[in-house]
XYZ file of C-alpha atoms in Angstrom:
667
model
C -10.293 13.064 18.172
C -11.702 11.247 15.420
C -11.998 7.484 16.431
C -13.479 4.756 14.424
C -16.143 2.195 15.340
C -14.719 -0.700 17.172
C -15.046 -4.081 15.453
C -17.858 -5.309 17.496
C -20.116 -2.714 16.359
C -19.296 -2.016 12.714
C -21.224 -4.649 11.044
C -24.589 -3.684 12.584
C -23.812 -0.007 11.688
C -22.905 -0.685 7.985
C -25.914 -2.992 7.671
C -28.337 -0.311 9.267
C -26.930 2.588 7.562
C -27.583 0.849 4.099
C -30.996 -0.466 5.320
C -31.958 3.054 6.351
C -34.856 4.651 4.478
C -36.153 7.155 6.981
C -36.380 10.521 5.368
C -33.542 12.990 6.496
C -32.527 16.439 5.188
C -29.333 14.747 3.908
C -28.199 11.178 2.903
C -27.379 9.128 6.026
C -23.996 7.780 4.580
C -21.431 10.224 4.951
C -18.037 10.461 2.931
C -15.567 12.224 4.995
C -12.902 13.564 2.494
C -13.416 13.121 -1.112
C -10.285 11.480 -2.938
C -8.742 8.457 -4.773
C -9.921 5.833 -2.183
C -13.458 7.352 -1.559
C -14.620 8.409 -5.160
C -15.058 4.601 -6.203
C -16.895 3.910 -3.004
C -19.413 6.678 -3.648
C -19.910 5.196 -6.986
C -20.531 1.746 -5.849
C -22.928 3.127 -3.371
C -24.663 4.862 -6.211
C -25.153 1.706 -7.829
C -26.902 0.409 -4.839
C -29.225 3.180 -4.973
C -27.842 4.927 -1.947
C -27.051 8.711 -2.137
C -23.881 10.091 -0.157
C -23.414 13.087 1.647
C -20.012 14.224 0.769
C -18.004 16.381 2.989
C -14.827 18.078 1.642
C -12.252 20.639 3.016
C -12.022 22.281 -0.468
C -15.533 21.660 -1.920
C -15.195 24.650 -4.184
C -12.626 22.950 -6.219
C -14.457 19.690 -6.660
C -18.145 20.937 -7.039
C -19.332 19.384 -10.542
C -17.266 16.146 -9.704
C -18.633 15.488 -6.385
C -22.432 16.532 -7.243
C -22.511 13.875 -9.798
C -19.846 11.548 -8.446
C -20.776 8.559 -10.598
C -23.050 9.326 -13.854
C -22.111 5.737 -15.217
C -22.651 3.757 -11.924
C -25.988 2.847 -12.752
C -27.708 4.483 -9.586
C -30.498 6.831 -9.966
C -29.357 8.807 -7.125
C -28.077 12.568 -6.393
C -25.106 12.928 -4.044
C -24.949 16.335 -1.959
C -21.859 18.359 -1.654
C -21.193 19.874 1.827
C -18.445 21.881 3.397
C -16.563 19.894 6.009
C -18.009 22.563 8.464
C -21.471 21.518 7.790
C -20.740 17.808 9.026
C -23.500 16.832 11.439
C -22.961 13.556 13.371
C -27.019 13.421 14.340
C -27.805 12.930 10.579
C -25.224 10.452 9.792
C -25.707 6.687 10.168
C -22.088 5.766 8.925
C -19.049 7.788 7.955
C -16.416 6.331 5.524
C -13.139 7.822 6.067
C -10.639 8.911 3.364
C -7.416 7.732 5.056
C -5.700 10.956 5.015
C -8.252 12.856 7.479
C -6.156 13.653 10.387
C -7.356 12.240 13.775
C -7.622 15.788 15.097
C -9.787 17.107 12.241
C -11.594 20.294 13.504
C -15.054 19.201 11.996
C -15.025 15.508 12.072
C -14.161 14.762 15.687
C -17.465 14.171 16.367
C -18.085 11.439 14.108
C -19.792 8.656 15.806
C -20.004 5.673 13.277
C -16.621 6.092 11.410
C -14.997 3.352 9.444
C -12.315 2.935 7.201
C -12.402 1.974 3.481
C -10.611 -1.352 4.599
C -13.272 -2.174 6.987
C -16.116 -1.325 4.662
C -14.712 -3.547 1.890
C -14.046 -6.185 4.602
C -17.810 -6.176 5.683
C -18.931 -6.404 1.872
C -16.784 -9.415 1.577
C -17.784 -11.283 4.584
C -21.447 -10.454 4.296
C -21.569 -12.014 0.910
C -19.212 -14.980 1.265
C -20.118 -15.686 5.040
C -16.401 -16.087 5.852
C -13.386 -14.177 6.496
C -11.302 -12.400 3.908
C -7.892 -13.419 5.013
C -8.704 -17.421 4.647
C -6.037 -18.901 2.684
C -6.392 -20.141 -0.991
C -4.517 -23.105 -2.040
C -3.616 -21.620 -5.474
C -2.086 -24.908 -6.702
C -5.198 -26.886 -6.169
C -7.307 -24.168 -7.472
C -5.330 -24.423 -10.656
C -5.841 -28.118 -10.756
C -9.515 -28.157 -10.239
C -10.847 -25.039 -11.775
C -12.522 -25.626 -15.180
C -13.931 -23.338 -17.860
C -17.265 -23.708 -16.265
C -16.610 -22.575 -12.931
C -18.392 -19.325 -11.896
C -16.192 -16.108 -11.382
C -17.257 -15.856 -7.767
C -18.053 -18.384 -5.074
C -19.710 -15.820 -2.972
C -23.165 -17.087 -1.946
C -26.248 -14.943 -0.893
C -28.380 -15.594 1.922
C -31.620 -14.050 1.049
C -34.027 -13.921 -1.909
C -35.196 -10.450 -0.995
C -33.339 -8.279 -2.997
C -33.738 -4.463 -3.690
C -35.845 -4.208 -6.588
C -33.615 -1.334 -7.869
C -30.693 -3.721 -8.044
C -32.139 -7.129 -8.756
C -35.150 -8.925 -9.568
C -36.232 -11.803 -7.183
C -35.942 -14.255 -9.920
C -32.372 -13.244 -10.606
C -31.477 -13.384 -6.778
C -32.806 -16.881 -6.739
C -30.745 -17.983 -9.685
C -27.498 -16.307 -8.276
C -28.156 -18.164 -4.814
C -28.569 -21.471 -6.832
C -25.341 -21.097 -8.702
C -23.384 -20.297 -5.429
C -25.005 -23.385 -3.708
C -23.938 -25.589 -6.923
C -20.393 -23.918 -6.612
C -20.165 -24.800 -2.867
C -21.067 -28.310 -3.682
C -18.612 -28.761 -6.327
C -15.880 -27.504 -3.833
C -17.034 -30.026 -1.345
C -16.609 -32.690 -4.016
C -12.920 -31.802 -4.504
C -12.273 -31.672 -0.820
C -11.950 -27.974 -0.567
C -11.453 -26.710 3.002
C -10.185 -23.366 3.994
C -8.411 -22.927 7.200
C -9.495 -19.955 9.360
C -6.755 -17.289 9.570
C -8.536 -14.847 11.861
C -9.114 -15.249 15.620
C -11.967 -17.495 16.186
C -14.120 -15.291 18.012
C -14.095 -12.486 15.394
C -16.802 -14.437 13.549
C -19.289 -13.137 16.125
C -18.878 -9.594 14.923
C -20.822 -10.426 11.869
C -23.231 -13.014 13.192
C -24.893 -10.494 15.733
C -26.513 -8.642 13.068
C -27.377 -11.295 10.613
C -30.962 -10.609 10.012
C -30.371 -6.918 9.324
C -27.655 -7.888 6.739
C -29.508 -10.542 4.741
C -31.197 -8.375 2.338
C -28.208 -6.396 1.676
C -26.068 -9.365 1.103
C -27.970 -10.040 -2.009
C -28.121 -6.408 -3.077
C -24.597 -5.883 -2.444
C -23.463 -8.767 -4.668
C -25.984 -7.931 -7.365
C -24.772 -4.311 -7.484
C -21.296 -5.558 -8.113
C -22.685 -7.821 -10.755
C -24.972 -4.958 -12.486
C -21.800 -2.525 -12.404
C -19.870 -4.972 -14.392
C -22.511 -5.819 -16.780
C -23.107 -2.160 -17.414
C -19.463 -1.797 -18.193
C -19.879 -4.361 -20.820
C -17.849 -6.400 -23.175
C -15.009 -3.921 -23.019
C -14.147 -4.499 -19.360
C -14.210 -8.300 -20.266
C -11.699 -7.922 -23.043
C -9.393 -5.666 -20.862
C -9.378 -8.266 -18.220
C -8.537 -11.092 -20.429
C -5.937 -8.763 -22.121
C -4.294 -8.298 -18.775
C -4.414 -11.777 -17.915
C -2.787 -13.124 -21.172
C 0.027 -10.622 -20.289
C 0.796 -12.271 -16.917
C 3.792 -14.588 -16.919
C 2.645 -18.254 -16.493
C 4.387 -20.348 -13.693
C 4.873 -23.849 -14.847
C 2.141 -26.273 -13.942
C -0.738 -23.897 -13.883
C -3.387 -24.007 -16.636
C -4.492 -21.181 -18.898
C -7.953 -21.032 -17.390
C -6.431 -20.428 -14.023
C -4.798 -17.036 -15.159
C -8.215 -15.809 -17.042
C -10.326 -16.106 -13.664
C -10.097 -15.226 -10.060
C -9.081 -18.301 -7.910
C -11.685 -20.313 -6.346
C -11.231 -21.822 -2.958
C -9.069 -24.836 -2.400
C -7.458 -26.825 0.242
C -5.187 -25.317 2.425
C -3.146 -26.799 5.559
C -0.886 -24.742 7.958
C 2.919 -24.865 7.127
C 4.908 -26.796 9.926
C 6.100 -24.248 12.349
C 9.866 -23.666 11.593
C 12.153 -22.699 14.604
C 15.770 -21.776 14.474
C 17.964 -20.583 11.901
C 19.876 -18.265 13.806
C 23.170 -18.462 12.418
C 22.948 -15.061 10.662
C 22.674 -11.785 12.633
C 19.698 -12.073 15.037
C 18.319 -14.789 12.897
C 14.681 -15.987 11.960
C 12.028 -16.914 14.800
C 8.919 -18.443 13.764
C 6.530 -18.593 16.574
C 4.858 -21.665 17.743
C 3.401 -20.389 20.840
C 0.374 -21.803 23.038
C -1.847 -19.251 21.567
C -1.484 -20.469 18.042
C -1.962 -24.103 19.016
C -5.089 -23.196 20.904
C -6.302 -21.347 17.850
C -5.383 -24.106 15.708
C -7.394 -26.650 17.669
C -10.570 -24.550 17.630
C -10.452 -23.610 13.872
C -13.232 -24.990 11.498
C -13.778 -25.180 7.883
C -15.245 -22.021 6.375
C -17.097 -21.318 2.867
C -14.817 -20.545 0.087
C -13.698 -16.912 -0.229
C -12.544 -15.431 -3.477
C -9.235 -13.713 -2.384
C -6.576 -13.504 0.055
C -5.064 -10.088 1.057
C -1.305 -9.442 1.529
C -0.474 -6.130 3.349
C 2.899 -4.180 2.908
C 3.631 -1.323 5.222
C 6.623 0.282 6.743
C 8.363 3.834 6.634
C 10.291 3.513 3.158
C 10.103 0.954 0.300
C 6.485 0.115 0.563
C 5.677 0.986 -3.052
C 8.806 -0.844 -4.382
C 8.144 -3.984 -2.352
C 4.476 -4.074 -3.276
C 5.225 -3.712 -6.894
C 7.814 -6.574 -6.700
C 5.294 -8.881 -4.775
C 2.778 -8.327 -7.356
C 5.086 -8.865 -10.025
C 6.177 -12.370 -9.051
C 2.777 -13.396 -7.849
C 0.946 -12.272 -11.094
C 0.590 -15.955 -12.389
C -1.699 -16.308 -9.269
C -3.913 -13.338 -10.302
C -2.287 -10.826 -7.886
C -3.375 -7.205 -8.230
C -1.862 -4.212 -6.241
C -3.939 -1.923 -4.409
C -4.248 0.398 -1.314
C -1.782 3.495 -1.701
C -0.915 2.113 -5.238
C -2.659 0.554 -8.145
C -6.355 -0.535 -7.896
C -8.675 1.020 -5.227
C -10.083 -1.763 -2.768
C -13.575 -1.337 -3.958
C -12.606 -2.057 -7.592
C -10.625 -5.110 -6.534
C -13.579 -6.255 -4.890
C -15.874 -5.494 -7.863
C -13.254 -7.456 -10.151
C -13.286 -10.466 -7.680
C -9.348 -10.380 -7.807
C -8.121 -13.504 -6.253
C -5.109 -12.186 -4.452
C -4.833 -8.666 -3.060
C -1.392 -7.130 -2.596
C -1.916 -3.779 -0.756
C 0.371 -1.014 0.069
C -0.868 -0.103 3.592
C -0.143 3.332 4.921
C -0.039 4.131 8.639
C -3.141 6.362 8.147
C -5.348 3.518 6.923
C -3.843 1.302 9.649
C -4.725 3.872 12.359
C -8.436 3.653 11.397
C -8.824 -0.202 10.548
C -10.093 -2.230 13.463
C -11.659 -5.257 11.537
C -9.783 -6.161 8.275
C -7.186 -8.488 8.435
C -4.434 -9.719 5.942
C -3.220 -13.234 5.618
C 0.267 -12.121 5.378
C 1.777 -8.829 6.785
C 5.014 -7.555 5.467
C 6.504 -4.578 7.511
C 9.544 -2.869 6.342
C 11.837 -1.240 8.912
C 10.182 1.839 10.677
C 11.779 5.396 11.398
C 10.102 8.534 12.584
C 7.643 9.536 10.057
C 4.089 11.410 10.033
C 5.070 12.244 13.685
C 2.658 15.198 13.854
C -0.200 13.208 12.414
C 0.182 10.210 14.834
C 1.215 12.528 17.651
C 4.152 10.702 18.473
C 6.519 7.772 17.213
C 5.123 5.384 19.639
C 1.653 5.829 18.302
C 3.187 5.564 14.739
C 4.715 2.084 15.835
C 1.623 0.722 17.502
C -0.538 1.792 14.362
C 1.922 -0.010 12.061
C 1.716 -3.185 14.285
C -1.855 -3.203 14.797
C -2.718 -5.795 12.115
C -0.978 -8.395 14.518
C -3.688 -8.195 17.102
C -6.275 -9.309 14.654
C -4.206 -11.991 12.568
C -4.900 -15.631 13.614
C -2.841 -18.799 13.870
C -2.899 -19.478 9.980
C -1.257 -16.246 9.099
C 2.263 -14.810 8.645
C 3.973 -11.644 9.785
C 7.458 -10.579 8.479
C 8.549 -8.147 10.895
C 11.937 -6.049 11.784
C 13.672 -7.748 14.844
C 14.216 -4.253 16.310
C 10.199 -4.537 17.077
C 10.384 -8.337 18.623
C 9.897 -7.228 22.136
C 6.970 -4.971 21.230
C 3.692 -6.211 23.132
C 1.739 -6.663 19.782
C 4.668 -8.907 18.554
C 4.959 -10.984 21.601
C 1.085 -11.510 21.697
C 0.916 -12.369 17.987
C -0.602 -15.835 17.396
C 0.765 -16.794 13.958
C 3.961 -17.534 12.239
C 6.480 -14.668 12.743
C 9.564 -13.911 10.720
C 12.077 -11.616 12.177
C 14.775 -9.931 10.252
C 17.451 -7.548 10.705
C 18.759 -7.438 7.024
C 18.491 -9.360 3.644
C 20.749 -11.815 5.107
C 18.115 -12.930 7.668
C 15.661 -13.248 4.956
C 17.931 -15.317 2.744
C 18.379 -17.578 5.830
C 14.414 -17.878 5.812
C 14.100 -18.538 2.321
C 16.768 -21.349 2.466
C 14.697 -22.803 5.366
C 11.673 -22.856 3.047
C 13.528 -24.540 0.322
C 14.349 -21.518 -2.015
C 17.993 -20.886 -2.579
C 18.829 -17.177 -3.060
C 22.448 -16.426 -4.083
C 24.335 -13.183 -3.351
C 24.222 -12.241 -6.965
C 21.170 -13.762 -8.215
C 19.185 -10.148 -7.923
C 20.419 -7.165 -9.728
C 19.641 -4.711 -6.900
C 21.721 -2.785 -4.332
C 20.478 -1.690 -0.903
C 17.829 -0.448 -0.016
C 16.143 -2.298 -2.938
C 17.845 -5.717 -2.241
C 16.066 -5.595 1.179
C 12.633 -4.748 -0.571
C 13.147 -7.707 -3.018
C 14.021 -9.991 -0.098
C 10.834 -9.104 1.855
C 8.655 -9.581 -1.312
C 10.312 -13.026 -1.846
C 9.765 -13.756 1.600
C 6.137 -12.884 1.628
C 5.570 -14.956 -1.635
C 7.140 -18.077 -0.239
C 5.183 -17.725 3.219
C 1.879 -17.595 1.142
C 2.985 -20.587 -0.922
C 3.841 -22.410 2.107
C 0.239 -22.335 2.936
C -0.646 -23.704 -0.318
C 0.762 -27.148 -0.425
C -0.048 -28.251 -3.833
C 1.706 -25.448 -5.472
C 4.316 -27.187 -7.658
C 7.980 -26.492 -6.572
C 8.750 -25.234 -10.072
C 6.279 -22.328 -9.667
C 7.991 -21.168 -6.373
C 11.465 -21.769 -8.102
C 10.496 -19.281 -10.788
C 9.991 -16.432 -8.294
C 13.717 -15.167 -8.271
C 14.262 -15.137 -12.052
C 10.902 -13.092 -12.540
C 12.113 -10.711 -9.691
C 15.394 -10.350 -11.411
C 13.356 -8.956 -14.591
C 11.829 -6.266 -12.288
C 12.498 -2.772 -13.007
C 12.648 -0.147 -10.085
C 9.803 2.690 -10.311
C 10.625 6.282 -10.932
C 11.289 8.680 -8.232
C 13.104 6.285 -5.899
C 17.092 6.790 -6.499
C 16.240 7.166 -10.067
C 19.451 7.746 -11.812
C 19.583 9.672 -15.215
C 22.372 11.694 -16.866
C 22.320 15.127 -18.301
C 24.765 16.633 -20.945
C 26.128 19.761 -19.715
C 29.335 21.549 -20.310
C 30.239 19.097 -22.684
C 29.960 16.080 -20.388
C 27.590 13.508 -18.881
C 26.570 14.534 -15.380
C 24.793 12.319 -13.008
C 21.410 13.205 -11.507
C 19.317 11.216 -8.839
C 15.664 11.753 -8.564
C 14.702 10.465 -5.048
C 11.647 12.556 -4.582
C 10.106 9.573 -2.837
C 12.662 10.165 0.018
C 10.123 12.093 2.086
C 11.367 11.268 5.536
C 14.873 11.350 7.094
C 15.628 7.449 6.700
C 15.090 7.515 3.139
C 17.365 10.417 2.654
C 19.930 8.719 4.904
C 19.866 5.721 2.690
C 20.322 7.917 -0.540
C 23.163 9.709 0.960
C 25.042 6.671 1.900
C 24.657 5.425 -1.719
C 26.363 8.641 -3.160
C 28.569 9.659 -0.215
C 31.831 8.932 -2.175
C 31.078 11.482 -4.873
C 30.937 15.327 -5.026
C 27.457 15.382 -3.598
C 25.099 18.210 -4.360
C 21.974 17.578 -2.183
C 18.418 19.136 -2.519
C 16.682 19.198 0.940
C 13.503 20.547 2.024
C 9.706 20.580 2.193
C 7.147 19.694 4.877
C 9.066 17.519 7.316
C 5.917 16.571 9.280
C 7.453 17.381 12.286
C 10.316 15.157 12.075
C 14.055 15.688 13.264
C 16.343 16.226 10.646
C 19.422 16.315 12.869
C 20.611 12.825 11.699
C 21.107 13.867 8.185
C 23.561 16.711 9.284
C 25.394 14.229 11.503
C 26.047 11.963 8.560
C 26.739 14.976 6.246
C 29.506 16.252 8.503
C 31.461 13.213 7.867
C 31.299 13.594 3.952
C 34.153 15.513 2.647
C 32.655 16.896 -0.501
C 28.981 17.928 -0.009
C 26.807 20.993 -0.497
C 23.164 21.281 0.312
C 20.607 23.345 -1.574
C 17.318 23.876 0.658
C 13.839 24.367 -0.661
C 10.538 24.319 0.913
C 8.864 25.221 4.277
C 11.423 23.941 6.630
C 13.890 25.867 4.951
C 15.022 27.982 8.147
C 15.343 24.766 10.043
C 17.750 23.222 7.519
C 19.998 26.493 7.244
C 20.073 26.375 11.100
C 21.286 22.936 11.145
C 23.756 23.538 8.471
C 25.399 26.304 10.434
C 25.564 24.244 13.624
C 27.135 21.075 11.697
C 29.367 23.403 9.459
C 27.856 22.152 6.132
C 27.921 24.404 3.107
C 24.441 25.509 2.270
C 22.710 27.698 -0.367
C 19.080 28.942 0.562
C 17.068 28.459 -2.637
C 13.515 28.658 -1.642
C 12.291 26.850 -4.681
C 13.472 23.861 -6.992
C 13.730 25.993 -9.942
C 16.305 28.371 -8.031
C 18.026 25.325 -6.679
C 18.786 23.863 -9.982
C 19.956 27.350 -11.313
C 22.341 27.581 -8.331
C 23.818 24.127 -8.963
C 24.695 24.769 -12.555
C 26.043 28.060 -11.557
C 28.180 26.350 -8.924
C 29.518 23.936 -11.514
C 30.239 26.665 -13.873
C 32.262 28.246 -11.113
C 34.367 25.111 -10.337
C 35.017 24.849 -14.146
C 36.409 28.247 -14.502
C 38.651 27.499 -11.541
C 40.327 24.598 -13.263
C 40.576 26.518 -16.431
C 42.578 29.260 -14.792
C 45.022 26.554 -13.896
C 45.603 25.541 -17.566
C 42.911 22.848 -18.127
C 40.523 23.174 -21.077
C 36.973 23.221 -20.490
C 36.333 19.729 -21.867
C 38.938 18.377 -19.711
C 37.482 20.270 -16.568
C 34.105 19.151 -17.411
C 34.918 15.629 -17.785
C 37.075 15.521 -14.688
C 34.434 17.068 -12.483
C 31.454 15.114 -14.031
C 33.276 11.753 -13.094
C 32.883 12.593 -9.546
C 29.599 14.412 -9.567
C 26.062 13.616 -8.247
C 23.207 15.814 -7.994
C 20.729 14.179 -5.537
C 17.138 15.442 -4.900
C 16.293 13.465 -1.659
C 14.238 16.070 0.346
C 13.386 14.359 3.659
C 10.145 15.740 3.572
C 6.685 15.769 1.785
C 6.103 17.777 -1.090
C 2.533 19.320 -0.749
C 3.905 22.723 0.603
C 4.987 23.267 -2.987
C 3.824 20.574 -5.261
C 0.955 18.377 -5.839
C 2.758 15.060 -5.065
C 6.016 14.013 -4.924
C 5.599 12.546 -8.359
C 5.195 16.163 -9.638
C 8.280 17.199 -7.734
C 10.319 14.291 -9.102
C 9.180 15.174 -12.917
C 9.828 18.742 -12.393
C 13.251 18.067 -10.907
C 14.213 16.066 -14.166
C 12.901 18.620 -16.531
C 14.624 21.317 -15.094
C 18.043 19.380 -14.896
C 17.600 19.062 -18.652
C 16.143 22.523 -19.488
C 18.628 24.265 -17.495
C 21.770 22.309 -18.623
C 24.399 24.921 -20.091
C 26.042 24.058 -23.335
C 29.763 23.304 -23.774
C 30.633 26.940 -23.154
C 29.741 28.871 -19.881
């Protein structure tokens, strides 16, 4: 089984790998899997003058791209492309994982120094700043104190000895002096960051300080060199994006144009109670938190705060919503969506909102969010995690690393889990949107039942986004009240993204027919939510794909109580779905492909129209009558990769077929 390095060994391993110059037959930094997350990491390492050995399961498809992984990165290096079967642990000093690599990978199981992208970025961040990336930034104070002369980054370097490929000694000294001046200015305005990770985690980095010193300067310098190489175009794009950000009342223009510097932050007073609705909200104030609080000490400024969003369904929507309402504070999204983590690091983005997958969480042992928002969990990726309990443990794993000055928003169904009970920070437990509305009320933000234009499950996503933003702001006491008050109207302007219960109408048989693209419904729970939304219509449901070992029985248990429903099966789990349909007495058509499913749906509607016409209705009357009650829903309860490159391609193909195959007014 592929197991990542424990946190206490990571810093030294990374530093040694970057320092290593011993001749080997292949580069000592290994990239296991070459995809969206690892490509920019390779480019970053190339800019440091470090070549990578890239191992991929399909190297023949990526040869030219992988051979010259980053021709614009500024590094005079040559990566080598190897088949995953050629991975050799003995020649590898560090392995950076693409998060989708399964733990039982046939050839990577022998990796000895594997780390996730999250932990690699965490090390870069902490080695450069000397502090922890989950330290809170008082955004309001930052806006008050930041001036146009403030440096873009407050990272300090710890050595004047830099890699000559990256930085001359004189440049390193200048950067070090700038960082010291910035730190001095921060002291003058009373900047103090509370430590939000557990106090003893600091030792993970101090143990290898000497071996890291020269890399601290080289790493920070490489980032700046890469930004300089991009030139004025990057600066103009960054400023253009900043200008587009909605500005909360009380925040200066300069704050929107530059990453947030460090600022004072005090812990919010613990709130206990508010149990009038459902199971209510429970915010812990346990002894662990008090002990951690008593041991906390002021840290050097850090350039960003991380909010992680995870769960089974709704991660993307919640991440997008949260990024939208926190845009005035420089928030950018990343992780599964948006900007790669290494790019966020290079851009010095002040606030990271990361959609975090269970795969990434499984491999991450050190990196820690300041705010962790967990949406409800249901069985998903069971085969990858080897069971639902392992999936839940991976989803809750950040709680074990988060300290007293952190906030976790967690479904109340998990409150008795060991990791929840041992959590040291402020915990918000919720059952539904009403519980979160009660939490927001307790924090001084009123959310009326009709203030947001969303139905469930999007209303829950919106409530979690608001709760996360308010939790962050409660740890920034100088943020003006009107800025927090702007969250609700800003969120009300948010538009739900594509492929998640995306409704559209198609003109067919002379009437408008409702189609729903829920291609993001890749698991049972998501499909159950979609079915409930359209259960009162004549529902034509397209199911099937790679169900990742999940049990689909619950879907058919629900469908047997819906009077007007037909299913059309596609994908690799079609035999399983057809067997369940027979067992539960659900009308089903075996289609195999999405194209054949759409053809079958239109043929079924044509037959129904002919039946009505035989009773004396005109085609126009029949079409209008049936269309009023009809919904064709693509919610496969399965992943797409058995037939498509992504759920996006599946959704786009569904919309294209719905329109291109639509019959005219005549049959």
